[in-house]
Amino acid sequence: MLNSFSVLDTPSVPVCAFVTDDAAAIINYAADGAECGLGSALVTLVEIRGGAARALGAQMAVRGDGSYCGYVSGGCTEAAVAAEAIAAIIKRTDRCLSLGEGSPFFDISLPCGGGITLAIHVVRDVRPIRQVLAALEARKRIALHYAPGTQTITAVKAPPGTISSWSDASFIRAYRPNLRLILCGRGIELEATTRVAKAAEFEVFGFDQTSRNFNASMIDQETAVALLFHDLDQELPWLEAGLRRKPFYIGALGSKRTHERRFQALSAMGYSPAQIDRIKAPIGLFGSTRDANALALSVVADVAQAFFMSQN
C-alpha cells in the first residue's frame, strides 16, 4: 500500500506518454506511476448520456508528472481530463467529473453531442491492479470493483458477459485477456492474414502443415481458430482441436460445397451437427474473396466482430 506521493504542489502540464487502447498497458502505467513515487490516478468512464466515442469502462492512467495514456473519449478531452486527475493526485482525493451534456464545463464539448461521467481514482494501493494484471497474464477474466464512498478498488471475479457496469453504489470494470488468433494454413493467405491480425494487435500464432509445436491447450475462450488450408485432410486435425475445446470462433476456408464435404467427414468421425455448426464456413465477414489481402481483411474483421459479440 502506498501512503504518500512525491508530486509537486503545482499541477504539471498534461502530456500524452504513448497512444494505446490496451487495458493492461493502461492500468500497468497507473500502477508503475504509483510505485515509483510520482502518484497516479485511474480514470474510468462510468456513465454515458447519449452518444460517446468509447464504451462504458474505458480508462486512462494519469501520473503526477503530467504524463498520461488511454482514452475516455475520442481524443478531444483527454488533456483536460488529465489536468483534473493531476489535481486529484495533488489533493490525494478521488473526484467525479462530468463532461458534455449536463456538465458545468461549458467550454468542453463532445463532438458526438452526448455527455460522459468519469470516476477519477487516486491510486493508493497497487495490489488490486497487480492482481488484475496477473490474471490477464494467466488468460483469466477478472474485474476491478471501485467503491466511490470509500475511494477503494478491489480485484474481484469478472461479471457474466464481461460487461462493465454499476452494481449498487459501486462500479465493476471488467477485463478479459487479449484476443488470441490461431492461424493454420500455408502460403500467401497465411502470411497476409498474420500481417493484418498483428496490425490489429491480436495475439497471433501461425502454423503451417509442417508445424509440430502446436499445443491444443493454447485454445481457450478468448481464442479464435482460423483455418486457411485448401485441403480438407490437412485441416481436419486442427478442426478437431478446436471442436474439442471452447474457442469463441472457428472458421474454415472454402466454398459451401467444400463445407458440405467437411460436414460429412466430421460426421463420420462422430461429431454432431450442433458441434459442426460452430464452424464458420465459408470463413470471413464479407463473403468470397479472390486475393490474399481481401481474405485477410475479411477474416480479421469477422474474428473481431465475433470477439466483441462474445462479451455480450
XYZ file of N, CA, C and O in Angstrom, residues 64-192:
516
model
N 1.449 11.793 -11.697
C 1.615 13.100 -11.080
C 2.522 14.037 -11.836
O 2.470 15.254 -11.637
N 3.365 13.501 -12.719
C 4.237 14.360 -13.519
C 3.554 14.901 -14.761
O 4.170 15.606 -15.568
N 2.264 14.566 -14.941
C 1.500 15.076 -16.080
C 1.354 14.121 -17.235
O 0.560 14.371 -18.156
N 2.102 13.034 -17.246
C 2.017 12.091 -18.357
C 0.772 11.218 -18.222
O 0.338 10.896 -17.119
N 0.214 10.838 -19.356
C -0.989 10.007 -19.332
C -1.045 9.117 -20.562
O -0.351 9.323 -21.553
N -1.916 8.111 -20.492
C -2.193 7.250 -21.643
C -3.628 6.766 -21.547
O -4.256 6.841 -20.489
N -4.141 6.250 -22.663
C -5.513 5.760 -22.698
C -6.493 6.814 -23.178
O -6.140 7.995 -23.370
N -7.743 6.365 -23.367
C -8.781 7.245 -23.891
C -10.105 7.010 -23.165
O -10.481 5.876 -22.880
N -10.810 8.108 -22.884
C -12.180 8.020 -22.366
C -13.144 8.725 -23.308
O -14.359 8.729 -23.077
N -12.602 9.339 -24.360
C -13.431 9.946 -25.410
C -12.668 9.782 -26.717
O -11.846 8.883 -26.845
N -12.919 10.642 -27.673
C -12.285 10.496 -28.974
C -10.959 11.203 -29.114
O -10.477 11.392 -30.235
N -10.354 11.611 -28.001
C -9.088 12.326 -28.040
C -9.238 13.821 -27.847
O -8.245 14.542 -27.728
N -10.492 14.305 -27.775
C -10.742 15.745 -27.686
C -10.724 16.270 -26.252
O -10.595 17.473 -26.034
N -10.857 15.399 -25.270
C -10.952 15.856 -23.879
C -9.854 15.289 -22.985
O -9.778 15.653 -21.809
N -9.021 14.401 -23.511
C -8.091 13.669 -22.643
C -7.123 14.576 -21.890
O -6.821 14.331 -20.710
N -6.620 15.631 -22.526
C -5.698 16.534 -21.833
C -6.398 17.239 -20.671
O -5.824 17.393 -19.581
N -7.645 17.661 -20.902
C -8.400 18.319 -19.828
C -8.696 17.336 -18.694
O -8.623 17.697 -17.513
N -9.010 16.105 -19.049
C -9.256 15.078 -18.026
C -7.983 14.826 -17.228
O -8.013 14.697 -15.997
N -6.845 14.759 -17.916
C -5.575 14.541 -17.235
C -5.293 15.666 -16.239
O -4.783 15.424 -15.133
N -5.611 16.910 -16.605
C -5.399 18.037 -15.699
C -6.231 17.877 -14.426
O -5.759 18.152 -13.315
N -7.474 17.417 -14.580
C -8.323 17.164 -13.416
C -7.756 16.038 -12.562
O -7.793 16.086 -11.325
N -7.231 15.011 -13.215
C -6.658 13.882 -12.480
C -5.401 14.304 -11.717
O -5.172 13.859 -10.585
N -4.586 15.155 -12.321
C -3.385 15.648 -11.646
C -3.779 16.424 -10.385
O -3.152 16.280 -9.321
N -4.820 17.241 -10.496
C -5.300 17.978 -9.330
C -5.779 17.024 -8.233
O -5.546 17.260 -7.043
N -6.428 15.934 -8.638
C -6.880 14.946 -7.657
C -5.694 14.275 -6.976
O -5.712 14.017 -5.765
N -4.645 13.976 -7.744
C -3.448 13.349 -7.174
C -2.812 14.270 -6.137
O -2.409 13.839 -5.048
N -2.722 15.549 -6.449
C -2.121 16.517 -5.530
C -2.925 16.615 -4.230
O -2.362 16.654 -3.132
N -4.249 16.623 -4.356
C -5.112 16.717 -3.173
C -5.341 15.373 -2.499
O -5.937 15.299 -1.431
N -4.883 14.280 -3.176
C -4.984 12.929 -2.631
C -6.421 12.520 -2.331
O -6.714 11.866 -1.338
N -7.312 12.883 -3.227
C -8.711 12.500 -3.036
C -9.373 12.254 -4.387
O -9.075 12.954 -5.371
N -10.250 11.261 -4.446
C -10.957 10.933 -5.685
C -11.945 12.044 -6.032
O -12.363 12.830 -5.175
N -12.331 12.061 -7.292
C -13.347 13.017 -7.710
C -14.137 12.463 -8.884
O -13.703 11.528 -9.562
N -15.296 13.051 -9.109
C -16.170 12.676 -10.216
C -16.203 13.840 -11.191
O -16.338 14.998 -10.774
N -16.080 13.546 -12.477
C -16.011 14.594 -13.489
C -17.063 14.340 -14.553
O -17.132 13.250 -15.122
N -17.874 15.361 -14.842
C -18.899 15.274 -15.871
C -18.532 16.187 -17.031
O -18.164 17.348 -16.826
N -18.614 15.642 -18.254
C -18.275 16.404 -19.450
C -19.388 16.295 -20.482
O -20.102 15.296 -20.529
N -19.494 17.323 -21.339
C -20.508 17.295 -22.387
C -21.888 17.630 -21.853
O -22.038 18.487 -20.973
N -22.875 16.945 -22.352
C -24.259 17.192 -21.973
C -24.436 17.085 -20.453
O -24.071 16.111 -19.826
N -25.009 18.139 -19.851
C -25.255 18.152 -18.424
C -24.056 18.518 -17.580
O -24.110 18.445 -16.349
N -22.949 18.934 -18.211
C -21.733 19.257 -17.477
C -21.641 20.741 -17.178
O -22.078 21.573 -17.981
N -21.043 21.128 -16.042
C -20.826 22.550 -15.755
C -19.691 23.154 -16.579
O -19.549 24.373 -16.625
N -18.901 22.288 -17.247
C -17.788 22.783 -18.063
C -18.311 23.106 -19.469
O -18.224 22.291 -20.382
N -18.866 24.305 -19.639
C -19.492 24.675 -20.910
C -18.477 24.799 -22.043
O -18.843 24.743 -23.222
N -17.192 24.985 -21.690
C -16.173 25.166 -22.719
C -15.602 23.843 -23.218
O -14.756 23.827 -24.110
N -16.038 22.713 -22.640
C -15.581 21.408 -23.086
C -16.780 20.650 -23.651
O -17.673 20.241 -22.912
N -16.832 20.528 -24.955
C -17.944 19.843 -25.603
C -17.447 18.574 -26.275
O -16.278 18.476 -26.662
N -18.338 17.609 -26.399
C -18.003 16.356 -27.053
C -18.553 16.379 -28.476
O -19.723 16.719 -28.679
N -17.741 16.014 -29.479
C -18.198 16.039 -30.876
C -19.430 15.187 -31.107
O -20.239 15.490 -31.981
N -19.591 14.112 -30.321
C -20.738 13.229 -30.513
C -22.024 13.839 -29.981
O -23.115 13.318 -30.226
N -21.910 14.945 -29.215
C -23.086 15.632 -28.718
C -23.653 15.087 -27.431
O -24.612 15.646 -26.881
N -23.111 14.016 -26.906
C -23.607 13.430 -25.675
C -22.861 13.936 -24.464
O -22.231 14.991 -24.477
N -22.929 13.157 -23.398
C -22.242 13.516 -22.169
C -21.669 12.279 -21.511
O -22.158 11.169 -21.723
N -20.626 12.457 -20.722
C -19.997 11.337 -20.025
C -19.683 11.734 -18.592
O -19.503 12.916 -18.279
N -19.635 10.741 -17.728
C -19.195 10.934 -16.347
C -17.986 10.050 -16.112
O -17.983 8.876 -16.501
N -16.964 10.626 -15.496
C -15.717 9.925 -15.257
C -15.451 9.827 -13.761
O -15.640 10.798 -13.029
N -15.014 8.667 -13.320
C -14.572 8.480 -11.938
C -13.055 8.562 -11.922
O -12.382 7.782 -12.606
N -12.504 9.497 -11.169
C -11.054 9.651 -11.051
C -10.633 9.089 -9.705
O -10.940 9.646 -8.654
N -9.939 7.958 -9.767
C -9.495 7.288 -8.537
C -8.001 7.479 -8.358
O -7.202 7.061 -9.207
N -7.610 8.094 -7.253
C -6.197 8.248 -6.925
C -5.692 6.909 -6.384
O -6.215 6.385 -5.397
N -4.695 6.351 -7.041
C -4.206 5.010 -6.693
C -3.380 5.076 -5.407
O -2.309 5.698 -5.380
N -3.884 4.453 -4.378
C -3.181 4.371 -3.102
C -2.629 2.976 -2.857
O -1.636 2.797 -2.157
N -3.312 1.983 -3.398
C -2.927 0.587 -3.210
C -2.860 -0.061 -4.593
O -3.879 -0.182 -5.289
N -1.659 -0.468 -5.004
C -1.499 -1.034 -6.346
C -1.789 -2.532 -6.385
O -1.850 -3.123 -7.466
N -1.978 -3.154 -5.229
C -2.149 -4.607 -5.215
C -3.338 -5.084 -6.052
O -3.194 -6.069 -6.787
N -4.500 -4.438 -5.986
C -5.603 -4.895 -6.850
C -5.271 -4.806 -8.342
O -5.660 -5.685 -9.121
N -4.546 -3.766 -8.738
C -4.163 -3.623 -10.139
C -3.198 -4.730 -10.536
O -3.318 -5.334 -11.605
N -2.249 -5.027 -9.671
C -1.298 -6.105 -9.962
C -2.009 -7.457 -10.028
O -1.633 -8.333 -10.823
N -3.046 -7.647 -9.226
C -3.823 -8.894 -9.289
C -4.537 -9.015 -10.625
O -4.598 -10.102 -11.211
N -5.065 -7.908 -11.119
C -5.722 -7.917 -12.428
C -4.712 -8.242 -13.523
O -4.967 -9.072 -14.408
N -3.551 -7.623 -13.475
C -2.527 -7.867 -14.486
C -2.054 -9.316 -14.459
O -1.837 -9.928 -15.514
N -1.924 -9.893 -13.264
C -1.512 -11.295 -13.157
C -2.576 -12.211 -13.741
O -2.261 -13.201 -14.419
N -3.845 -11.902 -13.497
C -4.928 -12.715 -14.051
C -4.954 -12.641 -15.570
O -5.129 -13.658 -16.252
N -4.762 -11.458 -16.120
C -4.754 -11.306 -17.575
C -3.565 -12.045 -18.184
O -3.683 -12.640 -19.258
N -2.428 -12.013 -17.512
C -1.255 -12.745 -17.986
C -1.534 -14.245 -18.016
O -1.061 -14.964 -18.903
N -2.339 -14.720 -17.040
C -2.717 -16.132 -16.996
C -3.947 -16.422 -17.861
O -4.478 -17.525 -17.820
N -4.395 -15.417 -18.614
C -5.539 -15.518 -19.523
C -6.817 -15.886 -18.780
O -7.574 -16.771 -19.176
N -7.051 -15.157 -17.691
C -8.276 -15.316 -16.910
C -9.031 -13.995 -16.894
O -8.438 -12.919 -16.820
N -10.350 -14.081 -16.935
C -11.175 -12.886 -16.822
C -11.207 -12.423 -15.364
O -11.196 -13.235 -14.440
N -11.275 -11.104 -15.168
C -11.240 -10.538 -13.819
C -11.854 -9.147 -13.890
O -12.165 -8.646 -14.980
N -12.047 -8.508 -12.735
C -12.641 -7.173 -12.712
C -12.082 -6.378 -11.540
O -11.559 -6.926 -10.570
N -12.188 -5.045 -11.656
C -11.894 -4.140 -10.549
C -13.202 -3.591 -10.014
O -14.041 -3.089 -10.777
N -13.382 -3.703 -8.713
C -14.560 -3.170 -8.019
C -14.168 -1.826 -7.424
O -13.300 -1.751 -6.558
N -14.794 -0.750 -7.923
C -14.499 0.589 -7.424
C -15.650 1.089 -6.563
O -16.795 1.164 -7.024
N -15.331 1.426 -5.309
C -16.328 1.941 -4.365
C -16.067 3.426 -4.141
O -15.128 3.784 -3.405
N -16.831 4.320 -4.758
C -16.591 5.758 -4.585
C -16.682 6.217 -3.137
O -15.946 7.121 -2.723
N -17.571 5.593 -2.356
C -17.757 6.011 -0.967
C -16.509 5.869 -0.124
O -16.202 6.733 0.707
N -15.780 4.780 -0.336
C -14.549 4.537 0.417
C -13.296 4.852 -0.381
O -12.186 4.734 0.130
N -13.465 5.215 -1.658
C -12.362 5.543 -2.552
C -11.354 4.390 -2.625
O -10.136 4.594 -2.543
N -11.878 3.185 -2.805
C -11.027 1.996 -2.856
C -11.351 1.161 -4.094
O -12.459 1.218 -4.638
N -10.353 0.388 -4.528
C -10.544 -0.584 -5.593
C -10.167 -1.967 -5.072
O -9.279 -2.102 -4.232
N -10.866 -2.995 -5.589
C -10.624 -4.373 -5.184
C -10.712 -5.261 -6.415
O -11.588 -5.060 -7.262
N -9.821 -6.223 -6.529
C -9.898 -7.195 -7.615
C -10.949 -8.236 -7.269
O -10.936 -8.805 -6.175
N -11.885 -8.472 -8.201
C -12.984 -9.405 -7.956
C -13.203 -10.271 -9.194
O -12.651 -10.021 -10.260
N -14.020 -11.292 -9.038
C -14.381 -12.167 -10.152
C -15.110 -11.366 -11.227
O -15.934 -10.507 -10.925
N -14.808 -11.662 -12.486
C -15.438 -10.942 -13.592
C -16.935 -11.224 -13.629
O -17.362 -12.356 -13.401
N -17.760 -10.227 -13.939
C -19.199 -10.439 -14.036
C -19.554 -11.245 -15.275
O -18.754 -11.333 -16.218
N -20.735 -11.847 -15.308
C -21.156 -12.599 -16.505
C -21.148 -11.704 -17.742
O -21.601 -10.560 -17.696
N -20.611 -12.238 -18.836
C -20.587 -11.466 -20.072
C -19.467 -10.464 -20.167
O -19.304 -9.817 -21.199
N -18.682 -10.298 -19.106
C -17.546 -9.364 -19.064
C -17.950 -7.935 -19.442
O -17.194 -7.224 -20.090
N -19.136 -7.515 -19.019
C -19.583 -6.154 -19.296
C -19.349 -5.281 -18.076
O -19.740 -5.634 -16.963
N -18.712 -4.117 -18.267
C -18.506 -3.171 -17.175
C -19.822 -2.462 -16.863
O -20.535 -2.027 -17.781
N -20.142 -2.330 -15.570
C -21.427 -1.736 -15.196
C -21.441 -1.379 -13.714
O -20.555 -1.787 -12.951
N -22.482 -0.659 -13.317
C -22.690 -0.336 -11.911
C -23.349 -1.522 -11.205
O -24.192 -2.203 -11.776
N -22.958 -1.726 -9.959
C -23.590 -2.715 -9.093
C -23.842 -2.033 -7.759
O -22.906 -1.791 -6.986
N -25.108 -1.697 -7.508
C -25.462 -0.871 -6.347
C -24.691 0.448 -6.427
O -24.785 1.152 -7.405
N -23.876 0.753 -5.415
C -23.159 2.032 -5.404
C -21.725 1.896 -5.877
O -20.922 2.821 -5.715
N -21.376 0.765 -6.460
C -20.014 0.520 -6.911
C -19.986 0.262 -8.411
O -20.968 -0.195 -8.996
N -18.835 0.545 -9.023
C -18.672 0.301 -10.454
C -17.738 -0.884 -10.651
O -16.659 -0.943 -10.059
N -18.168 -1.830 -11.486
C -17.388 -3.017 -11.785
C -16.789 -2.851 -13.184
O -17.512 -2.814 -14.175
N -15.464 -2.747 -13.227
C -14.780 -2.629 -14.507
C -14.232 -4.016 -14.879
O -13.316 -4.530 -14.231
N -14.805 -4.626 -15.911
C -14.433 -5.983 -16.306
C -13.249 -5.962 -17.275
O -13.132 -5.069 -18.119
N -12.390 -6.965 -17.149
C -11.241 -7.131 -18.042
C -11.241 -8.556 -18.591
O -11.590 -9.504 -17.880
N -10.841 -8.698 -19.823
C -10.674 -10.018 -20.408
C -9.329 -10.074 -21.128
O -8.832 -9.050 -21.587
N -8.727 -11.250 -21.219
C -7.435 -11.360 -21.902
C -7.528 -10.909 -23.350
O -8.608 -10.879 -23.952
N -6.388 -10.578 -23.922
C -6.345 -10.159 -25.320
C -6.831 -11.277 -26.238
O -6.669 -12.459 -25.940
N -7.389 -10.855 -27.344
C -7.840 -11.802 -28.356
C -6.642 -12.573 -28.899
O -5.666 -11.987 -29.353
N -6.742 -13.899 -28.833
C -5.706 -14.774 -29.389
C -6.237 -15.389 -30.683
O -7.340 -15.937 -30.704
N -5.458 -15.281 -31.739
C -5.849 -15.838 -33.029
C -4.851 -16.914 -33.444
O -3.652 -16.636 -33.577
N -5.338 -18.130 -33.608
C -4.520 -19.230 -34.108
C -4.830 -19.413 -35.581
O -5.965 -19.743 -35.951
N -3.844 -19.148 -36.414
C -3.987 -19.265 -37.860
C -3.294 -20.536 -38.336
O -2.123 -20.770 -38.003
N -4.004 -21.322 -39.094
C -3.450 -22.560 -39.629
C -3.627 -22.532 -41.146
O -4.744 -22.385 -41.634
N -2.553 -22.652 -41.880
C -2.658 -22.595 -43.332
C -1.297 -22.667 -43.979
O -0.364 -23.247 -43.430
N -1.186 -22.031 -45.132
C 0.082 -22.049 -45.844
C 0.094 -20.925 -46.876
O -0.953 -20.364 -47.223
N 1.273 -20.596 -47.315
C 1.417 -19.662 -48.422
C 0.980 -18.252 -48.112
O 1.000 -17.777 -46.979
N 0.552 -17.558 -49.159
C 0.278 -16.132 -49.081
C -0.938 -15.822 -48.199
O -0.998 -14.776 -47.557
N -1.923 -16.732 -48.155
C -3.084 -16.485 -47.308
C -2.682 -16.412 -45.836
O -3.119 -15.527 -45.090
N -1.847 -17.348 -45.401
C -1.377 -17.349 -44.016
C -0.531 -16.118 -43.733
O -0.687 -15.461 -42.697
N 0.344 -15.773 -44.658
C 1.227 -14.622 -44.463
C 0.435 -13.318 -44.377
O 0.665 -12.495 -43.483
N -0.502 -13.108 -45.279
C -1.265 -11.862 -45.308
C -2.153 -11.727 -44.081
O -2.252 -10.649 -43.474
